[in-house]
XYZ file of N, CA and C in Angstrom:
816
model
N 16.774 0.251 10.372
C 15.756 0.864 9.507
C 15.293 -0.166 8.469
N 13.989 -0.372 8.392
C 13.438 -1.349 7.460
C 12.989 -0.657 6.172
N 13.168 -1.357 5.065
C 12.753 -0.828 3.772
C 11.878 -1.855 3.062
N 10.737 -1.384 2.567
C 9.803 -2.207 1.800
C 9.835 -1.761 0.345
N 10.046 -2.694 -0.552
C 9.942 -2.431 -1.984
C 8.506 -2.739 -2.409
N 7.856 -1.784 -3.060
C 6.499 -1.969 -3.572
C 6.563 -1.947 -5.096
N 6.213 -3.074 -5.705
C 6.286 -3.225 -7.159
C 4.873 -3.220 -7.725
N 4.587 -2.250 -8.579
C 3.304 -2.192 -9.267
C 3.293 -3.214 -10.402
N 2.242 -4.037 -10.452
C 2.195 -5.108 -11.446
C 0.817 -5.176 -12.091
N 0.794 -5.783 -13.289
C -0.484 -5.975 -13.975
C -0.544 -7.390 -14.551
N 0.142 -7.630 -15.687
C 0.023 -8.933 -16.350
C 1.345 -9.596 -16.733
N 2.426 -8.862 -16.880
C 3.599 -9.365 -17.596
C 4.451 -10.304 -16.746
N 4.400 -11.579 -17.061
C 5.133 -12.582 -16.278
C 6.636 -12.513 -16.530
N 7.050 -12.535 -17.781
C 8.482 -12.600 -18.111
C 9.228 -11.405 -17.519
N 8.672 -10.220 -17.686
C 9.304 -9.018 -17.154
C 9.416 -9.086 -15.631
N 8.351 -9.572 -14.964
C 8.378 -9.676 -13.512
C 9.448 -10.647 -13.041
N 9.654 -11.715 -13.751
C 10.717 -12.657 -13.389
C 12.087 -11.990 -13.476
N 12.294 -11.175 -14.486
C 13.561 -10.444 -14.602
C 13.728 -9.459 -13.448
N 12.649 -8.762 -13.101
C 12.708 -7.778 -12.016
C 13.044 -8.462 -10.687
N 12.375 -9.553 -10.375
C 12.628 -10.245 -9.112
C 14.040 -10.832 -9.083
N 14.557 -11.242 -10.228
C 15.955 -11.682 -10.294
C 16.879 -10.543 -9.902
N 16.527 -9.311 -10.295
C 17.319 -8.147 -9.911
C 17.361 -7.952 -8.406
N 16.272 -8.234 -7.718
C 16.270 -8.095 -6.260
C 17.044 -9.225 -5.588
N 17.123 -10.364 -6.233
C 17.942 -11.451 -5.688
C 19.425 -11.125 -5.737
N 19.816 -10.175 -6.597
C 21.222 -9.797 -6.752
C 21.628 -8.623 -5.887
N 20.736 -8.126 -5.022
C 21.024 -6.917 -4.250
C 22.133 -7.122 -3.207
N 22.947 -6.100 -3.044
C 23.977 -6.130 -1.997
C 23.363 -5.963 -0.612
N 22.157 -5.388 -0.564
C 21.401 -5.291 0.682
C 19.966 -5.702 0.364
N 19.562 -6.859 0.848
C 18.227 -7.363 0.567
C 17.180 -6.484 1.243
N 16.104 -6.119 0.533
C 15.025 -5.390 1.206
C 14.390 -6.258 2.284
N 13.783 -5.618 3.269
C 13.136 -6.365 4.342
C 11.827 -6.983 3.885
N 11.278 -6.439 2.812
C 9.967 -6.874 2.338
C 9.830 -6.442 0.890
N 9.273 -7.318 0.064
C 8.948 -6.973 -1.320
C 7.479 -7.272 -1.523
N 6.688 -6.231 -1.784
C 5.259 -6.403 -2.026
C 4.994 -6.210 -3.516
N 4.574 -7.277 -4.172
C 4.135 -7.195 -5.556
C 2.636 -6.922 -5.516
N 2.249 -5.689 -5.865
C 0.851 -5.285 -5.759
C 0.251 -5.214 -7.154
N -0.648 -6.138 -7.429
C -1.150 -6.348 -8.781
C -2.541 -5.756 -8.960
N -2.700 -4.948 -9.991
C -4.022 -4.483 -10.375
C -4.650 -5.570 -11.234
N -5.554 -6.317 -10.646
C -6.163 -7.445 -11.329
C -5.778 -8.752 -10.663
N -6.343 -9.822 -11.157
C -6.059 -11.150 -10.628
C -5.632 -12.093 -11.750
N -4.964 -11.522 -12.735
C -4.490 -12.301 -13.866
C -3.413 -13.278 -13.395
N -3.388 -14.510 -13.894
C -2.499 -15.534 -13.337
C -1.018 -15.322 -13.630
N -0.677 -14.497 -14.598
C 0.718 -14.383 -15.012
C 1.631 -13.916 -13.874
N 1.171 -12.962 -13.064
C 2.025 -12.437 -12.000
C 2.187 -13.461 -10.889
N 1.110 -14.162 -10.531
C 1.217 -15.230 -9.528
C 2.201 -16.299 -9.989
N 2.182 -16.606 -11.274
C 3.115 -17.593 -11.825
C 4.554 -17.093 -11.726
N 4.753 -15.798 -11.996
C 6.102 -15.232 -11.892
C 6.596 -15.275 -10.456
N 5.742 -14.906 -9.509
C 6.129 -14.934 -8.096
C 6.494 -16.348 -7.670
N 5.672 -17.316 -8.044
C 5.952 -18.700 -7.655
C 7.234 -19.203 -8.303
N 7.491 -18.806 -9.538
C 8.698 -19.272 -10.229
C 9.968 -18.711 -9.606
N 9.825 -17.632 -8.803
C 10.993 -16.997 -8.169
C 11.109 -17.323 -6.683
N 10.284 -18.216 -6.167
C 10.344 -18.558 -4.746
C 11.707 -19.122 -4.361
N 12.372 -19.794 -5.300
C 13.676 -20.387 -4.992
C 14.751 -19.334 -4.726
N 14.467 -18.087 -5.039
C 15.431 -17.005 -4.816
C 15.447 -16.525 -3.363
N 14.534 -17.058 -2.544
C 14.461 -16.709 -1.111
C 14.253 -15.213 -0.884
N 13.410 -14.623 -1.670
C 13.071 -13.212 -1.501
C 11.919 -13.080 -0.499
N 11.872 -11.995 0.259
C 10.783 -11.781 1.224
C 9.525 -11.271 0.520
N 8.864 -12.155 -0.225
C 7.816 -11.759 -1.160
C 6.418 -11.820 -0.550
N 5.631 -10.792 -0.854
C 4.200 -10.755 -0.584
C 3.511 -10.385 -1.897
N 2.467 -11.121 -2.265
C 1.749 -10.844 -3.509
C 0.316 -10.439 -3.180
N -0.062 -9.211 -3.562
C -1.414 -8.705 -3.355
C -2.130 -8.567 -4.694
N -3.418 -8.841 -4.706
C -4.225 -8.682 -5.914
C -5.491 -7.885 -5.578
N -6.179 -7.454 -6.622
C -7.470 -6.778 -6.463
C -8.245 -6.942 -7.755
N -9.527 -6.707 -7.700
C -10.352 -6.736 -8.899
C -9.907 -5.617 -9.843
N -9.805 -5.951 -11.120
C -9.400 -4.964 -12.124
C -10.622 -4.194 -12.603
N -10.627 -2.871 -12.329
C -11.723 -2.004 -12.755
C -11.115 -0.762 -13.399
N -10.724 -0.884 -14.652
C -10.053 0.237 -15.311
C -8.648 0.413 -14.754
N -8.140 1.647 -14.826
C -6.781 1.926 -14.351
C -6.777 1.915 -12.831
N -6.238 0.854 -12.244
C -6.290 0.676 -10.800
C -4.939 0.675 -10.119
N -3.920 1.207 -10.795
C -2.580 1.188 -10.212
C -2.531 1.905 -8.863
N -3.140 3.088 -8.778
C -3.063 3.857 -7.531
C -3.766 3.128 -6.386
N -4.876 2.491 -6.690
C -5.604 1.733 -5.678
C -4.749 0.561 -5.182
N -4.077 -0.117 -6.109
C -3.215 -1.241 -5.736
C -2.033 -0.772 -4.894
N -1.461 0.377 -5.241
C -0.333 0.901 -4.470
C -0.760 1.277 -3.053
N -1.928 1.890 -2.918
C -2.401 2.259 -1.584
C -2.636 1.018 -0.721
N -3.120 -0.031 -1.330
C -3.301 -1.290 -0.603
C -1.964 -1.796 -0.071
N -0.920 -1.694 -0.897
C 0.412 -2.134 -0.473
C 0.988 -1.232 0.606
N 0.768 0.074 0.482
C 1.270 1.026 1.482
C 0.717 0.695 2.857
N -0.565 0.387 2.918
C -1.200 0.089 4.199
C -0.679 -1.207 4.799
N -0.284 -2.147 3.964
C 0.224 -3.432 4.473
C 1.714 -3.377 4.797
N 2.442 -2.457 4.185
C 3.905 -2.419 4.324
C 4.327 -2.213 5.774
N 5.435 -2.846 6.146
C 5.987 -2.705 7.495
C 7.260 -1.863 7.520
N 7.759 -1.471 6.352
C 9.015 -0.725 6.289
C 8.875 0.719 6.717
N 9.955 1.272 7.273
C 10.018 2.709 7.549
C 10.105 3.497 6.244
N 10.853 2.944 5.289
C 10.995 3.524 3.957
C 10.218 2.678 2.962
N 9.555 3.344 2.011
C 8.823 2.665 0.947
C 9.481 3.004 -0.380
N 9.957 1.981 -1.069
C 10.624 2.140 -2.356
C 9.640 1.715 -3.431
N 9.239 2.654 -4.286
C 8.230 2.393 -5.308
C 8.888 2.135 -6.657
N 8.419 1.078 -7.327
C 8.942 0.763 -8.642
C 7.886 -0.006 -9.428
N 8.201 -0.356 -10.663
C 7.247 -1.027 -11.547
C 7.722 -2.429 -11.902
N 6.779 -3.237 -12.384
C 7.067 -4.615 -12.721
C 7.826 -4.805 -14.010
N 8.353 -3.719 -14.581
C 9.210 -3.815 -15.763
C 10.499 -3.011 -15.568
N 10.898 -2.799 -14.302
C 12.106 -2.030 -13.983
C 13.067 -2.894 -13.174
N 14.212 -3.205 -13.748
C 15.187 -4.111 -13.129
C 16.191 -3.291 -12.328
N 16.342 -3.557 -11.031
C 17.263 -2.772 -10.207
C 18.715 -3.227 -10.348
N 19.638 -2.273 -10.346
C 21.053 -2.616 -10.261
C 21.343 -3.178 -8.870
N 22.467 -3.855 -8.685
C 22.716 -4.562 -7.430
C 22.861 -3.641 -6.220
N 23.151 -2.348 -6.429
C 23.286 -1.405 -5.319
C 22.036 -0.562 -5.106
N 20.944 -0.919 -5.726
C 19.708 -0.138 -5.740
C 19.179 0.107 -4.320
N 18.899 -0.944 -3.591
C 18.335 -0.820 -2.250
C 19.353 -0.206 -1.292
N 20.585 -0.656 -1.372
C 21.634 -0.137 -0.493
C 21.805 1.375 -0.658
N 21.757 1.869 -1.894
C 21.952 3.290 -2.137
C 20.767 4.103 -1.629
N 19.565 3.599 -1.798
C 18.406 4.290 -1.237
C 18.540 4.437 0.276
N 18.948 3.380 0.936
C 19.113 3.446 2.390
C 20.218 4.427 2.776
N 21.287 4.453 2.010
C 22.413 5.339 2.323
C 22.061 6.810 2.128
N 21.256 7.128 1.116
C 20.985 8.525 0.776
C 19.721 9.089 1.424
N 18.862 8.242 1.962
C 17.602 8.731 2.526
C 17.841 9.567 3.778
N 17.107 10.673 3.875
C 17.186 11.589 5.005
C 15.784 12.000 5.422
N 15.567 12.304 6.704
C 14.253 12.812 7.140
C 13.886 14.082 6.382
N 12.594 14.249 6.119
C 12.120 15.462 5.462
C 12.331 15.498 3.969
N 12.648 14.356 3.365
C 12.903 14.328 1.930
C 12.444 13.007 1.331
N 12.105 13.051 0.048
C 11.958 11.809 -0.714
C 13.030 11.803 -1.795
N 13.419 10.613 -2.225
C 14.444 10.450 -3.242
C 13.811 10.028 -4.557
N 14.232 10.646 -5.642
C 13.787 10.288 -6.977
C 14.985 9.768 -7.759
N 15.005 8.480 -8.006
C 16.132 7.867 -8.696
C 16.020 7.978 -10.201
N 16.923 7.307 -10.886
C 16.961 7.359 -12.340
C 15.823 6.590 -12.975
N 15.413 7.005 -14.147
C 14.372 6.303 -14.894
C 14.650 6.452 -16.383
N 13.913 5.700 -17.150
C 13.972 5.791 -18.605
C 15.343 5.453 -19.182
N 16.067 4.544 -18.520
C 17.207 3.890 -19.168
C 16.632 2.592 -19.708
N 16.216 2.613 -20.946
C 15.390 1.527 -21.473
C 16.194 0.489 -22.239
N 15.873 -0.788 -21.965
C 16.363 -1.900 -22.768
C 15.380 -2.071 -23.918
N 15.816 -1.961 -25.178
C 14.886 -2.036 -26.305
C 14.031 -3.297 -26.277
N 12.766 -3.138 -26.630
C 11.804 -4.233 -26.538
C 12.214 -5.436 -27.378
N 12.715 -5.199 -28.577
C 13.093 -6.312 -29.444
C 14.174 -7.181 -28.808
N 15.009 -6.572 -27.971
C 16.074 -7.342 -27.322
C 15.550 -8.133 -26.136
N 14.832 -7.481 -25.223
C 14.448 -8.205 -24.002
C 13.365 -9.243 -24.257
N 12.586 -9.088 -25.337
C 11.590 -10.109 -25.654
C 12.209 -11.373 -26.233
N 13.423 -11.253 -26.742
C 14.053 -12.389 -27.430
C 15.283 -12.936 -26.720
N 15.528 -12.474 -25.511
C 16.694 -12.939 -24.770
C 16.340 -13.155 -23.306
N 16.915 -14.198 -22.726
C 16.772 -14.432 -21.285
C 17.788 -13.539 -20.577
N 17.318 -12.539 -19.885
C 18.203 -11.558 -19.262
C 18.746 -12.003 -17.910
N 18.240 -13.083 -17.353
C 18.596 -13.434 -15.977
C 20.089 -13.640 -15.747
N 20.822 -14.350 -16.617
C 22.268 -14.461 -16.378
C 22.977 -13.109 -16.355
N 22.582 -12.205 -17.251
C 23.222 -10.882 -17.316
C 22.794 -9.992 -16.153
N 21.651 -10.288 -15.539
C 21.248 -9.563 -14.336
C 22.063 -10.035 -13.140
N 22.196 -11.334 -13.006
C 22.884 -11.884 -11.834
C 24.366 -11.526 -11.817
N 25.014 -11.471 -12.988
C 26.436 -11.091 -12.995
C 26.623 -9.603 -13.301
N 25.511 -8.856 -13.451
C 25.490 -7.396 -13.612
C 26.024 -6.902 -14.949
N 26.243 -7.798 -15.913
C 26.621 -7.351 -17.246
C 25.576 -6.417 -17.848
N 24.308 -6.641 -17.491
C 23.233 -5.866 -18.079
C 23.339 -4.382 -17.735
N 24.087 -4.050 -16.684
C 24.243 -2.656 -16.272
C 25.575 -2.063 -16.721
N 26.288 -2.800 -17.549
C 27.549 -2.319 -18.097
C 27.264 -1.544 -19.380
N 27.812 -0.339 -19.469
C 27.506 0.510 -20.617
C 27.925 -0.150 -21.930
N 29.097 -0.769 -21.973
C 29.562 -1.382 -23.217
C 28.621 -2.504 -23.663
N 28.105 -3.274 -22.701
C 27.160 -4.350 -23.019
C 25.875 -3.762 -23.597
N 25.327 -2.751 -22.930
C 24.063 -2.170 -23.371
C 24.196 -1.415 -24.687
N 25.301 -0.713 -24.853
C 25.454 0.106 -26.057
C 25.592 -0.745 -27.323
N 25.873 -2.028 -27.153
C 25.944 -2.926 -28.309
C 24.561 -3.402 -28.761
N 23.527 -3.108 -27.973
C 22.162 -3.502 -28.319
C 21.576 -2.464 -29.272
N 21.103 -2.865 -30.447
C 20.504 -1.893 -31.379
C 19.347 -1.152 -30.728
N 19.391 0.168 -30.812
C 18.319 0.990 -30.263
C 18.613 1.580 -28.899
N 19.661 1.111 -28.222
C 20.001 1.691 -26.920
C 20.669 3.042 -27.146
N 20.200 4.089 -26.417
C 20.643 5.437 -26.773
C 21.022 6.315 -25.581
N 21.336 5.735 -24.420
C 21.682 6.554 -23.263
C 23.197 6.760 -23.174
N 23.580 7.847 -22.486
C 24.992 8.159 -22.348
C 25.624 7.345 -21.221
N 26.935 7.244 -21.250
C 27.678 6.457 -20.270
C 27.475 6.975 -18.845
N 27.284 8.297 -18.680
C 27.195 8.835 -17.322
C 25.913 8.449 -16.595
N 24.939 7.822 -17.282
C 23.741 7.338 -16.605
C 23.983 6.006 -15.887
N 25.146 5.387 -16.116
C 25.428 4.076 -15.541
C 26.722 4.074 -14.730
N 27.043 5.196 -14.155
C 28.275 5.327 -13.380
C 28.228 4.493 -12.113
N 29.411 4.067 -11.653
C 29.532 3.351 -10.378
C 30.287 4.179 -9.340
N 30.916 5.251 -9.758
C 31.702 6.083 -8.853
C 30.781 7.059 -8.107
N 30.671 6.953 -6.761
C 29.734 7.808 -6.025
C 29.983 9.301 -6.206
N 31.244 9.727 -6.285
C 31.516 11.156 -6.451
C 31.009 11.661 -7.794
N 31.249 10.890 -8.843
C 30.754 11.292 -10.158
C 29.231 11.232 -10.208
N 28.643 10.251 -9.556
C 27.186 10.163 -9.510
C 26.584 11.422 -8.908
N 27.110 11.833 -7.759
C 26.557 12.999 -7.080
C 26.812 14.287 -7.879
N 27.960 14.348 -8.577
C 28.251 15.509 -9.420
C 27.198 15.648 -10.506
N 26.895 14.543 -11.210
C 25.896 14.608 -12.271
C 24.489 14.788 -11.715
N 24.228 14.258 -10.523
C 22.941 14.527 -9.881
C 22.765 16.025 -9.629
N 23.843 16.665 -9.208
C 23.806 18.107 -8.946
C 23.499 18.894 -10.217
N 23.997 18.412 -11.354
C 23.781 19.101 -12.628
C 22.389 18.856 -13.191
N 21.668 17.866 -12.643
C 20.318 17.573 -13.144
C 19.356 17.567 -11.958
N 19.012 18.754 -11.448
C 18.320 18.854 -10.169
C 16.829 18.547 -10.196
N 16.256 18.198 -11.346
C 14.819 17.898 -11.391
C 14.502 16.814 -10.367
N 13.462 17.038 -9.568
C 13.243 16.159 -8.426
C 11.819 15.643 -8.325
N 11.154 15.425 -9.453
C 9.783 14.931 -9.444
C 9.737 13.485 -8.964
N 8.685 13.164 -8.236
C 8.470 11.798 -7.777
C 8.170 10.914 -8.980
N 8.818 9.769 -9.056
C 8.616 8.815 -10.147
C 8.198 7.477 -9.566
N 7.045 6.967 -9.986
C 6.578 5.690 -9.482
C 7.439 4.525 -9.895
N 8.300 4.722 -10.899
C 9.185 3.660 -11.343
C 10.448 3.555 -10.512
N 10.790 4.637 -9.777
C 12.075 4.636 -9.072
C 12.119 5.805 -8.089
N 11.396 5.679 -6.993
C 11.411 6.706 -5.945
C 11.210 6.049 -4.591
N 11.603 6.779 -3.554
C 11.519 6.243 -2.198
C 11.117 7.366 -1.242
N 10.183 7.062 -0.334
C 9.711 8.049 0.636
C 9.477 7.361 1.971
N 9.440 8.162 3.030
C 9.144 7.636 4.352
C 7.663 7.276 4.433
N 7.380 6.126 5.015
C 5.999 5.659 5.084
C 5.101 6.660 5.808
N 5.595 7.255 6.891
C 4.745 8.185 7.631
C 4.406 9.418 6.798
N 5.324 9.840 5.903
C 5.027 10.977 5.023
C 3.984 10.596 3.974
N 4.129 9.397 3.406
C 3.178 8.931 2.391
C 1.774 8.809 2.978
N 1.684 8.277 4.186
C 0.384 8.183 4.852
C -0.193 9.570 5.128
N 0.678 10.488 5.529
C 0.227 11.829 5.918
C -0.425 12.579 4.760
N 0.087 12.381 3.535
C -0.478 13.101 2.384
C -1.609 12.324 1.707
N -1.933 11.141 2.222
C -3.084 10.411 1.695
C -2.790 9.380 0.636
N -1.512 9.014 0.464
C -1.194 7.997 -0.538
C -1.384 8.511 -1.953
N -1.609 7.592 -2.878
C -1.809 7.949 -4.282
C -3.268 8.337 -4.531
N -3.482 9.208 -5.487
C -4.814 9.691 -5.837
C -5.495 8.654 -6.737
N -6.448 7.929 -6.184
C -7.091 6.831 -6.905
C -8.021 7.305 -8.016
N -8.296 8.593 -8.080
C -9.172 9.110 -9.132
C -8.434 9.338 -10.444
N -7.093 9.279 -10.417
C -6.317 9.679 -11.586
C -6.115 8.529 -12.563
N -6.078 8.876 -13.846
C -5.748 7.931 -14.898
C -4.233 7.904 -15.091
N -3.774 7.159 -16.102
C -2.336 7.055 -16.376
C -1.776 8.399 -16.842
N -0.601 8.738 -16.286
C 0.117 9.921 -16.734
C 0.054 11.053 -15.744
N 1.053 11.162 -14.878
C 1.087 12.250 -13.923
C 0.646 11.874 -12.528
N 0.199 10.641 -12.326
C -0.260 10.236 -10.991
C 0.898 10.135 -10.001
N 2.097 9.809 -10.481
C 3.267 9.768 -9.609
C 3.700 11.182 -9.212
N 3.733 12.078 -10.199
C 4.051 13.480 -9.925
C 3.114 14.045 -8.863
N 1.848 13.653 -8.921
C 0.854 14.135 -7.974
C 1.248 13.797 -6.534
N 1.737 12.593 -6.318
C 2.207 12.209 -4.988
C 3.343 13.125 -4.535
N 4.298 13.378 -5.402
C 5.419 14.234 -5.056
C 4.989 15.652 -4.740
N 4.007 16.167 -5.477
C 3.510 17.518 -5.217
C 2.895 17.619 -3.826
N 2.138 16.609 -3.433
C 1.512 16.646 -2.111
C 2.551 16.459 -1.002
N 3.597 15.695 -1.270
C 4.693 15.622 -0.303
C 5.368 16.988 -0.162
N 5.588 17.664 -1.280
C 6.125 19.033 -1.224
C 5.230 19.945 -0.400
N 3.921 19.742 -0.504
C 2.961 20.618 0.176
C 2.990 20.476 1.695
N 3.571 19.399 2.220
C 3.733 19.284 3.677
C 5.190 19.519 4.086
N 5.989 20.032 3.145
C 7.370 20.380 3.466
C 8.383 19.296 3.218
N 7.988 18.209 2.561
C 8.930 17.130 2.216
C 9.510 17.444 0.846
N 10.793 17.694 0.789
C 11.415 18.092 -0.475
C 11.853 16.862 -1.268
N 11.900 17.029 -2.572
C 12.401 15.969 -3.432
C 13.878 16.132 -3.688
N 14.609 15.028 -3.647
C 16.047 15.024 -3.930
C 16.284 14.113 -5.124
N 16.855 14.673 -6.182
C 17.077 13.918 -7.410
C 18.358 13.100 -7.290
N 18.266 11.814 -7.626
C 19.432 10.933 -7.567
C 19.464 10.027 -8.797
N 19.232 10.627 -9.961
C 19.052 9.829 -11.187
C 20.324 9.132 -11.642
N 21.486 9.618 -11.230
C 22.738 8.951 -11.592
C 23.234 8.021 -10.488
N 22.692 8.189 -9.283
C 23.134 7.383 -8.140
C 22.330 6.110 -7.975
N 21.045 6.163 -8.344
C 20.139 5.046 -8.099
C 19.617 4.570 -9.446
N 20.091 3.402 -9.872
C 19.928 2.980 -11.263
C 19.035 1.751 -11.373
N 18.071 1.844 -12.282
C 17.322 0.660 -12.715
C 17.135 0.757 -14.221
N 16.885 -0.374 -14.843
C 16.673 -0.430 -16.283
C 15.211 -0.728 -16.572
N 14.646 0.031 -17.493
C 13.251 -0.151 -17.883
C 13.168 -1.050 -19.115
N 12.311 -2.048 -19.073
C 12.088 -2.921 -20.219
C 11.058 -2.243 -21.119
N 11.526 -1.718 -22.211
C 10.700 -0.847 -23.056
C 9.510 -1.610 -23.639
N 8.418 -0.875 -23.918
C 7.186 -1.477 -24.424
C 6.316 -0.394 -25.026
N 5.326 -0.807 -25.798
C 4.363 0.133 -26.338
C 3.420 0.623 -25.255
N 2.712 1.706 -25.545
C 1.777 2.291 -24.579
C 0.421 2.517 -25.235
N -0.214 1.419 -25.612
C -1.514 1.500 -26.245
C -2.602 2.001 -25.325
N -2.337 2.000 -24.022
C -3.317 2.442 -23.036
C -3.281 3.960 -22.821
N -2.340 4.650 -23.445
C -2.212 6.096 -23.236
C -3.401 6.832 -23.828
N -3.972 7.756 -23.069
C -5.092 8.575 -23.517
C -4.707 10.044 -23.314
N -4.548 10.775 -24.408
C -4.070 12.158 -24.341
C -5.023 13.047 -23.554
N -6.319 12.835 -23.692
C -7.289 13.683 -23.000
C -7.218 13.464 -21.485
N -7.102 12.207 -21.076
C -6.994 11.915 -19.645
C -5.677 12.447 -19.075
N -4.613 12.341 -19.871
C -3.326 12.875 -19.439
C -3.418 14.388 -19.234
N -4.092 15.069 -20.145
C -4.254 16.510 -20.015
C -5.056 16.860 -18.764
N -6.089 16.060 -18.485
C -6.877 16.293 -17.269
C -6.012 16.109 -16.025
N -5.128 15.115 -16.057
C -4.203 14.911 -14.940
C -3.284 16.112 -14.761
N -2.795 16.648 -15.867
C -1.908 17.805 -15.783
C -2.615 19.010 -15.167
N -3.868 19.221 -15.549
C -4.629 20.333 -14.984
C -4.851 20.127 -13.481
N -5.131 18.897 -13.092
C -5.328 18.607 -11.673
C -4.032 18.819 -10.899
N -2.917 18.413 -11.477
C -1.632 18.609 -10.802
C -1.291 20.092 -10.636
N -1.666 20.904 -11.614
C -1.456 22.351 -11.475
C -2.246 22.891 -10.281
N -3.468 22.393 -10.120
C -4.281 22.839 -8.992
C -3.701 22.344 -7.668
N -3.246 21.089 -7.637
C -2.638 20.545 -6.414
C -1.430 21.381 -6.008
N -0.640 21.798 -7.000
C 0.534 22.623 -6.706
C 0.129 24.022 -6.233
N -0.775 24.656 -6.954
C -1.107 26.051 -6.647
C -1.944 26.187 -5.374
N -2.827 25.223 -5.134
C -3.702 25.295 -3.958
C -3.140 24.520 -2.765
N -1.987 23.871 -2.965
C -1.306 23.127 -1.893
C -2.222 22.092 -1.247
N -2.880 21.312 -2.121
C -3.800 20.281 -1.638
C -3.040 19.164 -0.925
N -3.628 18.651 0.123
C -3.184 17.421 0.787
C -4.436 16.642 1.141
N -4.471 15.357 0.833
C -5.641 14.546 1.129
C -5.670 14.147 2.599
N -6.819 13.673 3.091
C -6.855 13.114 4.446
C -5.877 11.945 4.571
N -5.409 11.711 5.767
C -4.435 10.665 6.023
C -4.944 9.315 5.520
N -4.079 8.570 4.848
C -4.440 7.258 4.315
C -4.624 6.273 5.458
N -5.760 5.592 5.462
C -6.026 4.567 6.463
C -6.957 3.537 5.850
N -7.081 2.355 6.446
C -7.943 1.324 5.857
C -9.407 1.737 5.735
N -9.864 2.684 6.541
C -11.278 3.052 6.510
C -11.522 4.319 5.691
N -10.451 4.929 5.162
C -10.624 6.183 4.440
C -10.896 5.944 2.964
N -11.830 6.668 2.413
C -12.128 6.595 0.990
C -11.476 7.790 0.302
N -10.722 7.524 -0.781
C -10.151 8.613 -1.563
C -11.202 9.201 -2.503
N -10.828 10.230 -3.258
C -11.739 10.852 -4.214
C -12.374 9.802 -5.115
N -13.677 9.848 -5.361
C -14.299 8.879 -6.271
C -13.856 9.124 -7.709
């Protein structure tokens, strides 16, 4: 079974270098890593080139930047991907060394997996420290190491290594929404529901994908304690409350009316 990691990217070089270092530390290397960039800003190309020595199976895609284009960039990567499983994440999310291996172990037909998110490394720390040594030796995922960083506020059970305890806490937190920062689905299911909705702005576009997967009978399975990545915290000056509210209203309609888009293909146009 082949797995493709799809990383959404925009401009941040330093963060991308940390993320790719995380994939170099995996116990099971992905078959393909597609860095899909909204825009053609040079920072991401520089990050990819700086990590070539890590021998990662890297593909870098770009597109013209026209407003919020994350969904368009992701759909481009989905169409190019060769993996049976598609693992979606962001260019500021560092995977633990068992990230890919655990997704492969837990994936089942008829389901998508939603891993952990929002275990954030405070911005003041990651901007002023080279995280690569701590990523490669996995200190960065040790609770005692992280809890010593000012501003870190997550509980120890979010960083467990014991599979039985992970599944126990997963059972206690059954929320199963699709997260673009840490989720995995079968490629044929993603194609069947039409990929990501390119008409949507930031906020809720990932949930929208999960709702449409639910609408064809693909259930979400929450694995927030089993599948761990760390988010490099940052400001969100691009957030627009009105657009977010519009996304929420659209998601309510997608859920209630059980919308599914036409199958994603190179010749298909999504909603304008």
